[in-house]
Amino acid sequence: MAYFAWTDELQVGNSFIDSDHQKLISLLNQLHEAMAQGQGKNILGKILDELIRYTREHFKREEDHMQKIRYADFAAHKQEHDKLIKEVVDLQAKFNAGNGMLSVQVSGFLRNWLINHIMKTDKLLASALKQAAA
Ligand code: FE2
Ligand code: FE2
């Protein structure tokens, strides 16, 4: 069973956001599995790179849509994205420098962050997008 399983509760009802989130969760599962299997730095580093790359891409997509509808909560939502990216990039820098280990705490942190952000912040965005399209 996957470490972090997709459930209907995570669905925000917007097709691009939901499919991006599924991809993010699958990358996080890959990272977790590689850690659990005790994979080496090379493999972990590659998955982490891809996870960060895709997260940036996803955040940008959401932010572009927010700007398109002149979303009132744009600044606060973007701030949550920026803060997460900063934390993960710091973690990556430590990992690359060899003085930080990736541990299950990392995947736990990312999983909790994603659940919280999706359930609160992204759901609000999805309903605003739906309204704007109506
Ligand atoms: Fe978001
Ligand atoms: Fe999102």
Short mmCIF file of N, CA, C and O and ligand atoms in Angstrom, two decimals:
data_model
loop_
_atom_site.label_atom_id
_atom_site.label_comp_id
_atom_site.label_asym_id
_atom_site.label_seq_id
_atom_site.Cartn_x
_atom_site.Cartn_y
_atom_site.Cartn_z
N MET A 1 0.83 -1.20 0.00
CA MET A 1 0.00 0.00 0.00
C MET A 1 0.87 1.25 0.00
O MET A 1 1.92 1.29 0.61
N ALA A 2 0.36 2.24 -0.70
CA ALA A 2 1.15 3.49 -0.78
C ALA A 2 1.22 4.17 0.58
O ALA A 2 0.30 4.08 1.39
N TYR A 3 2.33 4.83 0.78
CA TYR A 3 2.54 5.58 2.02
C TYR A 3 1.48 6.67 2.17
O TYR A 3 0.93 6.89 3.23
N PHE A 4 1.24 7.33 1.08
CA PHE A 4 0.29 8.44 1.09
C PHE A 4 -0.73 8.16 -0.01
O PHE A 4 -0.45 8.35 -1.18
N ALA A 5 -1.88 7.66 0.40
CA ALA A 5 -2.87 7.26 -0.59
C ALA A 5 -3.80 8.43 -0.94
O ALA A 5 -4.17 9.22 -0.08
N TRP A 6 -4.11 8.52 -2.21
CA TRP A 6 -5.06 9.54 -2.67
C TRP A 6 -6.45 9.14 -2.18
O TRP A 6 -6.83 7.98 -2.27
N THR A 7 -7.18 10.10 -1.64
CA THR A 7 -8.56 9.81 -1.24
C THR A 7 -9.47 10.90 -1.81
O THR A 7 -9.01 11.99 -2.15
N ASP A 8 -10.75 10.59 -1.88
CA ASP A 8 -11.72 11.56 -2.41
C ASP A 8 -11.74 12.86 -1.61
O ASP A 8 -12.05 13.92 -2.16
N GLU A 9 -11.42 12.76 -0.34
CA GLU A 9 -11.39 13.98 0.50
C GLU A 9 -10.42 15.02 -0.01
O GLU A 9 -10.55 16.21 0.26
N LEU A 10 -9.40 14.53 -0.72
CA LEU A 10 -8.37 15.45 -1.22
C LEU A 10 -8.79 16.14 -2.51
O LEU A 10 -8.15 17.08 -2.97
N GLN A 11 -9.85 15.65 -3.09
CA GLN A 11 -10.32 16.20 -4.36
C GLN A 11 -10.85 17.62 -4.18
O GLN A 11 -11.68 17.85 -3.30
N VAL A 12 -10.37 18.55 -4.99
CA VAL A 12 -10.87 19.92 -4.88
C VAL A 12 -11.92 20.22 -5.96
O VAL A 12 -12.56 21.27 -5.92
N GLY A 13 -12.04 19.33 -6.92
CA GLY A 13 -13.08 19.50 -7.94
C GLY A 13 -12.66 20.34 -9.14
O GLY A 13 -13.49 20.82 -9.90
N ASN A 14 -11.35 20.52 -9.28
CA ASN A 14 -10.84 21.22 -10.47
C ASN A 14 -9.87 20.26 -11.14
O ASN A 14 -8.95 19.75 -10.49
N SER A 15 -10.07 20.00 -12.43
CA SER A 15 -9.34 18.86 -13.01
C SER A 15 -7.82 19.07 -13.06
O SER A 15 -7.08 18.15 -12.76
N PHE A 16 -7.34 20.29 -13.43
CA PHE A 16 -5.88 20.41 -13.49
C PHE A 16 -5.26 20.37 -12.09
O PHE A 16 -4.21 19.76 -11.88
N ILE A 17 -5.94 20.98 -11.12
CA ILE A 17 -5.40 20.98 -9.75
C ILE A 17 -5.39 19.55 -9.20
O ILE A 17 -4.39 19.10 -8.64
N ASP A 18 -6.49 18.83 -9.38
CA ASP A 18 -6.54 17.46 -8.87
C ASP A 18 -5.50 16.55 -9.53
O ASP A 18 -4.86 15.75 -8.85
N SER A 19 -5.30 16.70 -10.82
CA SER A 19 -4.32 15.80 -11.43
C SER A 19 -2.90 16.19 -11.04
O SER A 19 -2.05 15.33 -10.84
N ASP A 20 -2.63 17.49 -10.88
CA ASP A 20 -1.31 17.91 -10.36
C ASP A 20 -1.08 17.33 -8.96
O ASP A 20 0.01 16.86 -8.65
N HIS A 21 -2.09 17.41 -8.13
CA HIS A 21 -1.93 16.90 -6.75
C HIS A 21 -1.67 15.40 -6.73
O HIS A 21 -0.88 14.91 -5.93
N GLN A 22 -2.33 14.68 -7.63
CA GLN A 22 -2.09 13.23 -7.69
C GLN A 22 -0.65 12.93 -8.07
O GLN A 22 -0.02 12.04 -7.52
N LYS A 23 -0.14 13.72 -8.99
CA LYS A 23 1.26 13.54 -9.43
C LYS A 23 2.22 13.89 -8.27
O LYS A 23 3.20 13.19 -8.03
N LEU A 24 1.91 14.96 -7.55
CA LEU A 24 2.75 15.35 -6.40
C LEU A 24 2.79 14.24 -5.35
O LEU A 24 3.84 13.91 -4.81
N ILE A 25 1.62 13.68 -5.09
CA ILE A 25 1.53 12.61 -4.09
C ILE A 25 2.30 11.39 -4.57
O ILE A 25 2.99 10.73 -3.78
N SER A 26 2.24 11.11 -5.87
CA SER A 26 2.97 9.95 -6.35
C SER A 26 4.50 10.18 -6.24
O SER A 26 5.24 9.26 -5.90
N LEU A 27 4.95 11.41 -6.49
CA LEU A 27 6.38 11.70 -6.31
C LEU A 27 6.79 11.59 -4.84
O LEU A 27 7.87 11.09 -4.52
N LEU A 28 5.92 12.05 -3.97
CA LEU A 28 6.22 11.95 -2.54
C LEU A 28 6.27 10.48 -2.10
O LEU A 28 7.15 10.10 -1.32
N ASN A 29 5.39 9.66 -2.65
CA ASN A 29 5.45 8.23 -2.36
C ASN A 29 6.75 7.60 -2.86
O ASN A 29 7.34 6.77 -2.18
N GLN A 30 7.19 8.05 -4.03
CA GLN A 30 8.47 7.53 -4.56
C GLN A 30 9.62 7.88 -3.62
O GLN A 30 10.51 7.08 -3.36
N LEU A 31 9.60 9.14 -3.15
CA LEU A 31 10.67 9.59 -2.25
C LEU A 31 10.65 8.77 -0.96
O LEU A 31 11.68 8.28 -0.49
N HIS A 32 9.45 8.59 -0.43
CA HIS A 32 9.32 7.85 0.82
C HIS A 32 9.79 6.40 0.66
O HIS A 32 10.52 5.88 1.50
N GLU A 33 9.38 5.80 -0.44
CA GLU A 33 9.76 4.41 -0.68
C GLU A 33 11.27 4.26 -0.83
O GLU A 33 11.87 3.33 -0.28
N ALA A 34 11.87 5.21 -1.56
CA ALA A 34 13.32 5.15 -1.76
C ALA A 34 14.05 5.29 -0.42
O ALA A 34 15.06 4.63 -0.17
N MET A 35 13.52 6.14 0.46
CA MET A 35 14.13 6.30 1.79
C MET A 35 13.97 5.02 2.60
O MET A 35 14.91 4.56 3.23
N ALA A 36 12.76 4.46 2.53
CA ALA A 36 12.47 3.24 3.31
C ALA A 36 13.35 2.08 2.84
O ALA A 36 13.74 1.23 3.64
N GLN A 37 13.68 2.08 1.55
CA GLN A 37 14.52 1.00 1.02
C GLN A 37 16.00 1.28 1.25
O GLN A 37 16.85 0.49 0.83
N GLY A 38 16.30 2.43 1.85
CA GLY A 38 17.69 2.79 2.10
C GLY A 38 18.48 3.06 0.83
O GLY A 38 19.67 2.77 0.75
N GLN A 39 17.81 3.63 -0.17
CA GLN A 39 18.49 3.98 -1.43
C GLN A 39 19.56 5.04 -1.17
O GLN A 39 19.48 5.81 -0.23
N GLY A 40 20.51 5.07 -2.07
CA GLY A 40 21.65 5.99 -1.92
C GLY A 40 21.30 7.43 -2.23
O GLY A 40 20.22 7.75 -2.71
N LYS A 41 22.29 8.27 -1.94
CA LYS A 41 22.14 9.70 -2.09
C LYS A 41 21.78 10.11 -3.52
O LYS A 41 21.02 11.04 -3.74
N ASN A 42 22.36 9.40 -4.46
CA ASN A 42 22.14 9.74 -5.86
C ASN A 42 20.66 9.62 -6.24
O ASN A 42 20.07 10.54 -6.82
N ILE A 43 20.07 8.50 -5.89
CA ILE A 43 18.67 8.26 -6.23
C ILE A 43 17.75 9.20 -5.45
O ILE A 43 16.86 9.83 -6.02
N LEU A 44 18.01 9.33 -4.15
CA LEU A 44 17.18 10.23 -3.34
C LEU A 44 17.25 11.66 -3.87
O LEU A 44 16.25 12.36 -3.97
N GLY A 45 18.47 12.08 -4.21
CA GLY A 45 18.67 13.44 -4.73
C GLY A 45 17.87 13.67 -6.00
O GLY A 45 17.28 14.74 -6.19
N LYS A 46 17.85 12.68 -6.87
CA LYS A 46 17.12 12.82 -8.14
C LYS A 46 15.61 12.95 -7.90
O LYS A 46 14.94 13.75 -8.55
N ILE A 47 15.10 12.11 -7.01
CA ILE A 47 13.65 12.18 -6.74
C ILE A 47 13.31 13.52 -6.08
O ILE A 47 12.31 14.16 -6.42
N LEU A 48 14.17 13.95 -5.17
CA LEU A 48 13.93 15.24 -4.51
C LEU A 48 13.94 16.39 -5.52
O LEU A 48 13.09 17.27 -5.49
N ASP A 49 14.90 16.35 -6.44
CA ASP A 49 14.95 17.37 -7.50
C ASP A 49 13.65 17.41 -8.29
O ASP A 49 13.12 18.48 -8.57
N GLU A 50 13.18 16.24 -8.67
CA GLU A 50 11.97 16.15 -9.48
C GLU A 50 10.75 16.64 -8.68
O GLU A 50 9.89 17.33 -9.21
N LEU A 51 10.72 16.28 -7.41
CA LEU A 51 9.62 16.72 -6.56
C LEU A 51 9.60 18.25 -6.45
O LEU A 51 8.54 18.87 -6.56
N ILE A 52 10.76 18.85 -6.28
CA ILE A 52 10.82 20.31 -6.18
C ILE A 52 10.46 20.96 -7.51
O ILE A 52 9.70 21.92 -7.57
N ARG A 53 10.99 20.38 -8.59
CA ARG A 53 10.70 20.94 -9.92
C ARG A 53 9.20 20.90 -10.20
O ARG A 53 8.60 21.89 -10.61
N TYR A 54 8.58 19.79 -9.91
CA TYR A 54 7.16 19.66 -10.20
C TYR A 54 6.32 20.52 -9.26
O TYR A 54 5.28 21.07 -9.67
N THR A 55 6.75 20.66 -8.03
CA THR A 55 6.02 21.51 -7.08
C THR A 55 6.02 22.97 -7.56
O THR A 55 4.99 23.64 -7.55
N ARG A 56 7.19 23.44 -7.99
CA ARG A 56 7.26 24.81 -8.53
C ARG A 56 6.31 24.98 -9.71
O ARG A 56 5.62 25.99 -9.84
N GLU A 57 6.33 23.98 -10.60
CA GLU A 57 5.50 24.03 -11.80
C GLU A 57 4.01 24.09 -11.40
O GLU A 57 3.24 24.88 -11.95
N HIS A 58 3.65 23.26 -10.45
CA HIS A 58 2.26 23.22 -9.99
C HIS A 58 1.85 24.56 -9.34
O HIS A 58 0.78 25.10 -9.62
N PHE A 59 2.72 25.08 -8.46
CA PHE A 59 2.40 26.36 -7.80
C PHE A 59 2.22 27.46 -8.83
O PHE A 59 1.31 28.28 -8.74
N LYS A 60 3.09 27.47 -9.83
CA LYS A 60 3.01 28.48 -10.87
C LYS A 60 1.68 28.37 -11.62
O LYS A 60 1.04 29.38 -11.92
N ARG A 61 1.27 27.15 -11.90
CA ARG A 61 -0.01 26.96 -12.59
C ARG A 61 -1.16 27.51 -11.76
O ARG A 61 -2.03 28.21 -12.29
N GLU A 62 -1.16 27.20 -10.48
CA GLU A 62 -2.23 27.74 -9.62
C GLU A 62 -2.16 29.28 -9.59
O GLU A 62 -3.19 29.95 -9.69
N GLU A 63 -0.96 29.80 -9.45
CA GLU A 63 -0.83 31.26 -9.34
C GLU A 63 -1.26 31.96 -10.63
O GLU A 63 -1.88 33.03 -10.59
N ASP A 64 -0.94 31.36 -11.77
CA ASP A 64 -1.39 31.94 -13.04
C ASP A 64 -2.92 32.00 -13.11
O ASP A 64 -3.49 33.00 -13.56
N HIS A 65 -3.54 30.93 -12.64
CA HIS A 65 -5.01 30.92 -12.63
C HIS A 65 -5.57 31.94 -11.66
O HIS A 65 -6.59 32.58 -11.92
N MET A 66 -4.90 32.12 -10.52
CA MET A 66 -5.37 33.11 -9.54
C MET A 66 -5.32 34.50 -10.14
O MET A 66 -6.24 35.30 -9.98
N GLN A 67 -4.23 34.78 -10.84
CA GLN A 67 -4.08 36.11 -11.43
C GLN A 67 -5.11 36.35 -12.52
O GLN A 67 -5.63 37.44 -12.66
N LYS A 68 -5.39 35.29 -13.25
CA LYS A 68 -6.36 35.39 -14.33
C LYS A 68 -7.74 35.83 -13.82
O LYS A 68 -8.44 36.58 -14.49
N ILE A 69 -8.11 35.35 -12.64
CA ILE A 69 -9.43 35.72 -12.12
C ILE A 69 -9.32 36.84 -11.07
O ILE A 69 -10.26 37.14 -10.35
N ARG A 70 -8.13 37.44 -10.96
CA ARG A 70 -7.88 38.48 -9.95
C ARG A 70 -8.34 38.01 -8.57
O ARG A 70 -9.14 38.66 -7.88
N TYR A 71 -7.81 36.86 -8.20
CA TYR A 71 -8.18 36.19 -6.96
C TYR A 71 -7.82 37.05 -5.75
O TYR A 71 -6.67 37.48 -5.60
N ALA A 72 -8.80 37.28 -4.88
CA ALA A 72 -8.60 38.18 -3.73
C ALA A 72 -7.55 37.66 -2.75
O ALA A 72 -6.83 38.45 -2.14
N ASP A 73 -7.45 36.34 -2.62
CA ASP A 73 -6.50 35.77 -1.66
C ASP A 73 -5.17 35.37 -2.29
O ASP A 73 -4.42 34.58 -1.72
N PHE A 74 -4.90 35.96 -3.44
CA PHE A 74 -3.67 35.61 -4.16
C PHE A 74 -2.42 35.72 -3.28
O PHE A 74 -1.62 34.78 -3.19
N ALA A 75 -2.24 36.87 -2.64
CA ALA A 75 -1.00 37.11 -1.89
C ALA A 75 -0.80 36.09 -0.77
O ALA A 75 0.30 35.54 -0.62
N ALA A 76 -1.86 35.83 -0.02
CA ALA A 76 -1.74 34.89 1.09
C ALA A 76 -1.48 33.46 0.59
O ALA A 76 -0.68 32.73 1.16
N HIS A 77 -2.15 33.11 -0.49
CA HIS A 77 -1.96 31.77 -1.04
C HIS A 77 -0.53 31.61 -1.57
O HIS A 77 0.15 30.62 -1.28
N LYS A 78 -0.06 32.61 -2.30
CA LYS A 78 1.30 32.56 -2.85
C LYS A 78 2.33 32.51 -1.72
O LYS A 78 3.36 31.84 -1.83
N GLN A 79 2.03 33.19 -0.64
CA GLN A 79 2.96 33.19 0.49
C GLN A 79 3.13 31.77 1.05
O GLN A 79 4.24 31.37 1.41
N GLU A 80 2.04 31.02 1.11
CA GLU A 80 2.15 29.63 1.57
C GLU A 80 3.03 28.82 0.62
O GLU A 80 3.87 28.03 1.06
N HIS A 81 2.84 29.02 -0.68
CA HIS A 81 3.67 28.33 -1.66
C HIS A 81 5.14 28.69 -1.49
O HIS A 81 6.02 27.82 -1.46
N ASP A 82 5.41 30.00 -1.39
CA ASP A 82 6.80 30.47 -1.31
C ASP A 82 7.50 29.93 -0.07
O ASP A 82 8.68 29.57 -0.11
N LYS A 83 6.76 29.89 1.02
CA LYS A 83 7.34 29.43 2.28
C LYS A 83 7.73 27.94 2.18
O LYS A 83 8.81 27.54 2.61
N LEU A 84 6.86 27.17 1.58
CA LEU A 84 7.14 25.74 1.43
C LEU A 84 8.36 25.52 0.53
O LEU A 84 9.25 24.75 0.86
N ILE A 85 8.38 26.24 -0.60
CA ILE A 85 9.52 26.09 -1.52
C ILE A 85 10.82 26.43 -0.80
O ILE A 85 11.81 25.72 -0.90
N LYS A 86 10.80 27.51 -0.02
CA LYS A 86 12.00 27.91 0.69
C LYS A 86 12.46 26.80 1.65
O LYS A 86 13.64 26.46 1.70
N GLU A 87 11.52 26.25 2.37
CA GLU A 87 11.88 25.20 3.32
C GLU A 87 12.46 23.98 2.63
O GLU A 87 13.44 23.39 3.08
N VAL A 88 11.86 23.61 1.50
CA VAL A 88 12.32 22.40 0.81
C VAL A 88 13.66 22.65 0.12
O VAL A 88 14.52 21.76 0.09
N VAL A 89 13.84 23.86 -0.39
CA VAL A 89 15.12 24.17 -1.03
C VAL A 89 16.25 24.21 0.02
O VAL A 89 17.37 23.75 -0.24
N ASP A 90 15.95 24.72 1.20
CA ASP A 90 16.94 24.71 2.30
C ASP A 90 17.32 23.27 2.65
O ASP A 90 18.50 22.95 2.84
N LEU A 91 16.30 22.45 2.70
CA LEU A 91 16.52 21.04 3.03
C LEU A 91 17.38 20.36 1.96
O LEU A 91 18.30 19.59 2.26
N GLN A 92 17.09 20.70 0.71
CA GLN A 92 17.84 20.13 -0.41
C GLN A 92 19.30 20.57 -0.36
O GLN A 92 20.21 19.78 -0.60
N ALA A 93 19.50 21.85 -0.02
CA ALA A 93 20.88 22.37 0.05
C ALA A 93 21.66 21.63 1.13
O ALA A 93 22.82 21.24 0.91
N LYS A 94 21.04 21.42 2.26
CA LYS A 94 21.70 20.67 3.35
C LYS A 94 21.99 19.25 2.92
O LYS A 94 23.07 18.71 3.18
N PHE A 95 21.02 18.66 2.26
CA PHE A 95 21.18 17.28 1.80
C PHE A 95 22.33 17.18 0.80
O PHE A 95 23.20 16.31 0.89
N ASN A 96 22.36 18.13 -0.16
CA ASN A 96 23.42 18.12 -1.17
C ASN A 96 24.79 18.36 -0.56
O ASN A 96 25.79 17.85 -1.04
N ALA A 97 24.82 19.19 0.50
CA ALA A 97 26.10 19.50 1.15
C ALA A 97 26.56 18.33 2.03
O ALA A 97 27.66 18.35 2.56
N GLY A 98 25.69 17.34 2.18
CA GLY A 98 26.08 16.16 2.92
C GLY A 98 25.87 16.26 4.42
O GLY A 98 26.21 15.34 5.16
N ASN A 99 25.30 17.38 4.87
CA ASN A 99 25.08 17.46 6.32
C ASN A 99 23.61 17.45 6.70
O ASN A 99 23.20 18.00 7.69
N GLY A 100 22.84 16.85 5.86
CA GLY A 100 21.44 16.68 6.21
C GLY A 100 20.97 15.36 5.65
O GLY A 100 21.27 15.03 4.51
N MET A 101 20.31 14.62 6.45
CA MET A 101 19.81 13.34 5.96
C MET A 101 18.33 13.49 5.64
O MET A 101 17.61 14.22 6.30
N LEU A 102 17.91 12.78 4.61
CA LEU A 102 16.48 12.73 4.36
C LEU A 102 15.94 11.62 5.25
O LEU A 102 16.46 10.51 5.24
N SER A 103 14.92 11.93 6.00
CA SER A 103 14.37 10.91 6.88
C SER A 103 12.87 10.89 6.72
O SER A 103 12.29 11.71 6.01
N VAL A 104 12.25 9.95 7.39
CA VAL A 104 10.79 9.86 7.31
C VAL A 104 10.13 11.14 7.85
O VAL A 104 8.99 11.42 7.51
N GLN A 105 10.88 11.90 8.64
CA GLN A 105 10.31 13.18 9.09
C GLN A 105 10.05 14.11 7.91
O GLN A 105 9.12 14.89 7.92
N VAL A 106 10.91 14.01 6.91
CA VAL A 106 10.75 14.85 5.72
C VAL A 106 9.47 14.48 4.97
O VAL A 106 8.67 15.35 4.64
N SER A 107 9.27 13.20 4.74
CA SER A 107 8.05 12.84 4.02
C SER A 107 6.81 13.10 4.87
O SER A 107 5.77 13.49 4.35
N GLY A 108 6.94 12.93 6.17
CA GLY A 108 5.82 13.24 7.07
C GLY A 108 5.46 14.71 7.02
O GLY A 108 4.28 15.08 6.93
N PHE A 109 6.50 15.55 7.05
CA PHE A 109 6.28 16.99 6.96
C PHE A 109 5.59 17.37 5.65
O PHE A 109 4.61 18.11 5.63
N LEU A 110 6.09 16.80 4.54
CA LEU A 110 5.52 17.13 3.23
C LEU A 110 4.09 16.62 3.10
O LEU A 110 3.23 17.30 2.54
N ARG A 111 3.86 15.45 3.63
CA ARG A 111 2.50 14.90 3.57
C ARG A 111 1.52 15.79 4.35
O ARG A 111 0.46 16.15 3.85
N ASN A 112 1.91 16.17 5.57
CA ASN A 112 1.02 17.03 6.37
C ASN A 112 0.80 18.38 5.71
O ASN A 112 -0.30 18.91 5.70
N TRP A 113 1.89 18.91 5.16
CA TRP A 113 1.77 20.21 4.50
C TRP A 113 0.77 20.12 3.34
O TRP A 113 -0.13 20.94 3.21
N LEU A 114 0.94 19.09 2.53
CA LEU A 114 0.06 18.92 1.37
C LEU A 114 -1.40 18.75 1.79
O LEU A 114 -2.30 19.38 1.22
N ILE A 115 -1.64 17.90 2.78
CA ILE A 115 -3.01 17.68 3.23
C ILE A 115 -3.64 19.00 3.68
O ILE A 115 -4.73 19.37 3.24
N ASN A 116 -2.92 19.71 4.54
CA ASN A 116 -3.45 20.99 5.04
C ASN A 116 -3.71 22.00 3.93
O ASN A 116 -4.76 22.63 3.87
N HIS A 117 -2.72 22.14 3.08
CA HIS A 117 -2.82 23.15 2.02
C HIS A 117 -3.94 22.79 1.03
O HIS A 117 -4.71 23.66 0.63
N ILE A 118 -4.02 21.54 0.67
CA ILE A 118 -5.05 21.12 -0.29
C ILE A 118 -6.45 21.29 0.33
O ILE A 118 -7.35 21.86 -0.29
N MET A 119 -6.61 20.80 1.56
CA MET A 119 -7.93 20.80 2.18
C MET A 119 -8.45 22.21 2.47
O MET A 119 -9.66 22.43 2.43
N LYS A 120 -7.53 23.12 2.77
CA LYS A 120 -8.01 24.49 3.10
C LYS A 120 -7.79 25.43 1.92
O LYS A 120 -8.74 25.87 1.27
N THR A 121 -6.54 25.70 1.66
CA THR A 121 -6.19 26.77 0.72
C THR A 121 -6.58 26.45 -0.73
O THR A 121 -7.17 27.29 -1.42
N ASP A 122 -6.27 25.25 -1.19
CA ASP A 122 -6.57 24.92 -2.58
C ASP A 122 -8.06 24.71 -2.82
O ASP A 122 -8.57 24.97 -3.91
N LYS A 123 -8.77 24.22 -1.80
CA LYS A 123 -10.22 24.06 -1.98
C LYS A 123 -10.90 25.40 -2.17
O LYS A 123 -11.82 25.54 -2.97
N LEU A 124 -10.44 26.41 -1.43
CA LEU A 124 -10.99 27.76 -1.60
C LEU A 124 -10.72 28.27 -3.01
O LEU A 124 -11.59 28.86 -3.65
N LEU A 125 -9.50 28.03 -3.46
CA LEU A 125 -9.16 28.46 -4.82
C LEU A 125 -10.03 27.75 -5.86
O LEU A 125 -10.55 28.39 -6.78
N ALA A 126 -10.21 26.45 -5.68
CA ALA A 126 -11.01 25.69 -6.65
C ALA A 126 -12.43 26.23 -6.73
O ALA A 126 -13.00 26.35 -7.82
N SER A 127 -13.00 26.59 -5.58
CA SER A 127 -14.38 27.09 -5.67
C SER A 127 -14.43 28.48 -6.29
O SER A 127 -15.36 28.80 -7.01
N ALA A 128 -13.40 29.28 -6.06
CA ALA A 128 -13.35 30.59 -6.72
C ALA A 128 -13.20 30.44 -8.23
O ALA A 128 -13.82 31.18 -9.00
N LEU A 129 -12.40 29.48 -8.65
CA LEU A 129 -12.22 29.24 -10.09
C LEU A 129 -13.54 28.78 -10.72
O LEU A 129 -13.89 29.18 -11.82
N LYS A 130 -14.25 27.96 -9.98
CA LYS A 130 -15.52 27.44 -10.47
C LYS A 130 -16.52 28.59 -10.62
O LYS A 130 -17.23 28.69 -11.62
N GLN A 131 -16.54 29.45 -9.62
CA GLN A 131 -17.46 30.60 -9.68
C GLN A 131 -17.13 31.53 -10.83
O GLN A 131 -18.01 32.04 -11.52
N ALA A 132 -15.83 31.75 -11.01
CA ALA A 132 -15.40 32.67 -12.07
C ALA A 132 -15.74 32.12 -13.45
O ALA A 132 -15.97 32.89 -14.38
N ALA A 133 -15.77 30.80 -13.55
CA ALA A 133 -16.06 30.17 -14.84
C ALA A 133 -17.56 30.10 -15.11
O ALA A 133 -17.98 29.93 -16.24
N ALA A 134 -18.33 30.26 -14.05
CA ALA A 134 -19.79 30.10 -14.19
C ALA A 134 -20.42 31.30 -14.89
O ALA A 134 -19.88 32.38 -14.89
FE FE2 B 1 -1.89 26.04 -3.64
FE FE2 B 2 -2.03 22.84 -5.01
#
